[in-house]
């Protein structure tokens, strides 16, 4: 088994800052309602770059930081639910944009769990000696799937991209992943939907549906998240034989600060253990965890040997956690 290590963190923040007050001019809402229900104070919305462009900007920074040339990349995985196209994959567009001509490239769609699932998947290729350098990006332009007249959803989401490069560094079998846990429950697929492609062809007489915009049963998602995330975190700790004292930070999917407060309470932890930037970014789905990691890395909060739990949850339902060692 080959060693695997994260060698760079970076991100691309979307251009336009949209505050809660800005949204209160579009729909009947208020800063007080949004901040008290979700912890969100503002979000970044992309008014110039699509998902592949947010990814490419992140990719160029990651390559520079890791001192790896585009040709040395073996694989690019983009976790997204808001790709530029269904085909080609966003990862293929990025591969072309950055000139990573030797890299295979594909997308993973696991909604807000996408980055965690992609990271776990990518690590296996390194561990088995198949690939040496893999770029994993989590990126969204959810703003194109938002009904900007629906106050139930338009206040929650934001755009952005973040990512990491993982590399092989010898054959001692030491992985940056200490334990992992992944789940899906398709019985609840209807709780969050968006980007529907209804059957439409010359032979079908299908009724026209309006499933393009994100629709969410907020309460159902809230209750799923507060049940599943604590369980998943306990599972990875048990698998790794570690306790909370061994963990420097828990970086959850940044959906809603209230969800994380309940998760913290259920785990008997103070909020200091959690890294939260929901106030600044809103819910950026697959981008939220790598955006947080990039911010933490920039603030020198991630040091060699630190053990961090990443925990994603969202549409599908999907959820999962991983303990990584920096
Ligand atoms: O990545 C995972 C994705 N999703 C999530 O993590 C979301 C999980 N769910 C949540 O965070 C919460 O359910 C929400 C923040 C989405 C909603 O909070 P809630 O406390 O569950 O509110 P609610 O949906 O039960 O709505 C309560 C009231 C309703 O009014 P009525 O029917 O009681 O008169 C809504 O119409 O709040 C109203 N409301 C709003 N009012 C002002 C809904 N959205 C807004 C808004 N501003 N933006």
mmCIF file with all atom_site columns, N, CA, C and O in Angstrom, residues 200-205:
data_model
loop_
_atom_site.group_PDB
_atom_site.id
_atom_site.type_symbol
_atom_site.label_atom_id
_atom_site.label_alt_id
_atom_site.label_comp_id
_atom_site.label_asym_id
_atom_site.label_entity_id
_atom_site.label_seq_id
_atom_site.pdbx_PDB_ins_code
_atom_site.Cartn_x
_atom_site.Cartn_y
_atom_site.Cartn_z
_atom_site.occupancy
_atom_site.B_iso_or_equiv
_atom_site.pdbx_formal_charge
_atom_site.auth_seq_id
_atom_site.auth_comp_id
_atom_site.auth_asym_id
_atom_site.auth_atom_id
_atom_site.pdbx_PDB_model_num
ATOM 1  N N  . UNK A 1 200 ? -38.712 13.731 -22.006 1.00 0.00 ? 200 UNK A N  1
ATOM 2  C CA . UNK A 1 200 ? -39.136 14.648 -23.065 1.00 0.00 ? 200 UNK A CA 1
ATOM 3  C C  . UNK A 1 200 ? -38.602 14.117 -24.375 1.00 0.00 ? 200 UNK A C  1
ATOM 4  O O  . UNK A 1 200 ? -37.397 14.151 -24.606 1.00 0.00 ? 200 UNK A O  1
ATOM 5  N N  . UNK A 1 201 ? -39.489 13.527 -25.176 1.00 0.00 ? 201 UNK A N  1
ATOM 6  C CA . UNK A 1 201 ? -39.069 13.069 -26.504 1.00 0.00 ? 201 UNK A CA 1
ATOM 7  C C  . UNK A 1 201 ? -40.289 12.968 -27.408 1.00 0.00 ? 201 UNK A C  1
ATOM 8  O O  . UNK A 1 201 ? -41.425 13.137 -26.959 1.00 0.00 ? 201 UNK A O  1
ATOM 9  N N  . UNK A 1 202 ? -40.046 12.696 -28.661 1.00 0.00 ? 202 UNK A N  1
ATOM 10 C CA . UNK A 1 202 ? -41.109 12.649 -29.654 1.00 0.00 ? 202 UNK A CA 1
ATOM 11 C C  . UNK A 1 202 ? -42.198 11.643 -29.298 1.00 0.00 ? 202 UNK A C  1
ATOM 12 O O  . UNK A 1 202 ? -43.355 11.811 -29.650 1.00 0.00 ? 202 UNK A O  1
ATOM 13 N N  . UNK A 1 203 ? -41.806 10.572 -28.577 1.00 0.00 ? 203 UNK A N  1
ATOM 14 C CA . UNK A 1 203 ? -42.738 9.469  -28.324 1.00 0.00 ? 203 UNK A CA 1
ATOM 15 C C  . UNK A 1 203 ? -43.447 9.583  -26.987 1.00 0.00 ? 203 UNK A C  1
ATOM 16 O O  . UNK A 1 203 ? -44.393 8.857  -26.727 1.00 0.00 ? 203 UNK A O  1
ATOM 17 N N  . UNK A 1 204 ? -42.949 10.463 -26.120 1.00 0.00 ? 204 UNK A N  1
ATOM 18 C CA . UNK A 1 204 ? -43.503 10.526 -24.757 1.00 0.00 ? 204 UNK A CA 1
ATOM 19 C C  . UNK A 1 204 ? -44.570 11.596 -24.671 1.00 0.00 ? 204 UNK A C  1
ATOM 20 O O  . UNK A 1 204 ? -44.483 12.642 -25.301 1.00 0.00 ? 204 UNK A O  1
ATOM 21 N N  . UNK A 1 205 ? -45.545 11.308 -23.862 1.00 0.00 ? 205 UNK A N  1
ATOM 22 C CA . UNK A 1 205 ? -46.599 12.278 -23.648 1.00 0.00 ? 205 UNK A CA 1
ATOM 23 C C  . UNK A 1 205 ? -46.545 12.739 -22.191 1.00 0.00 ? 205 UNK A C  1
ATOM 24 O O  . UNK A 1 205 ? -47.538 12.743 -21.487 1.00 0.00 ? 205 UNK A O  1
#
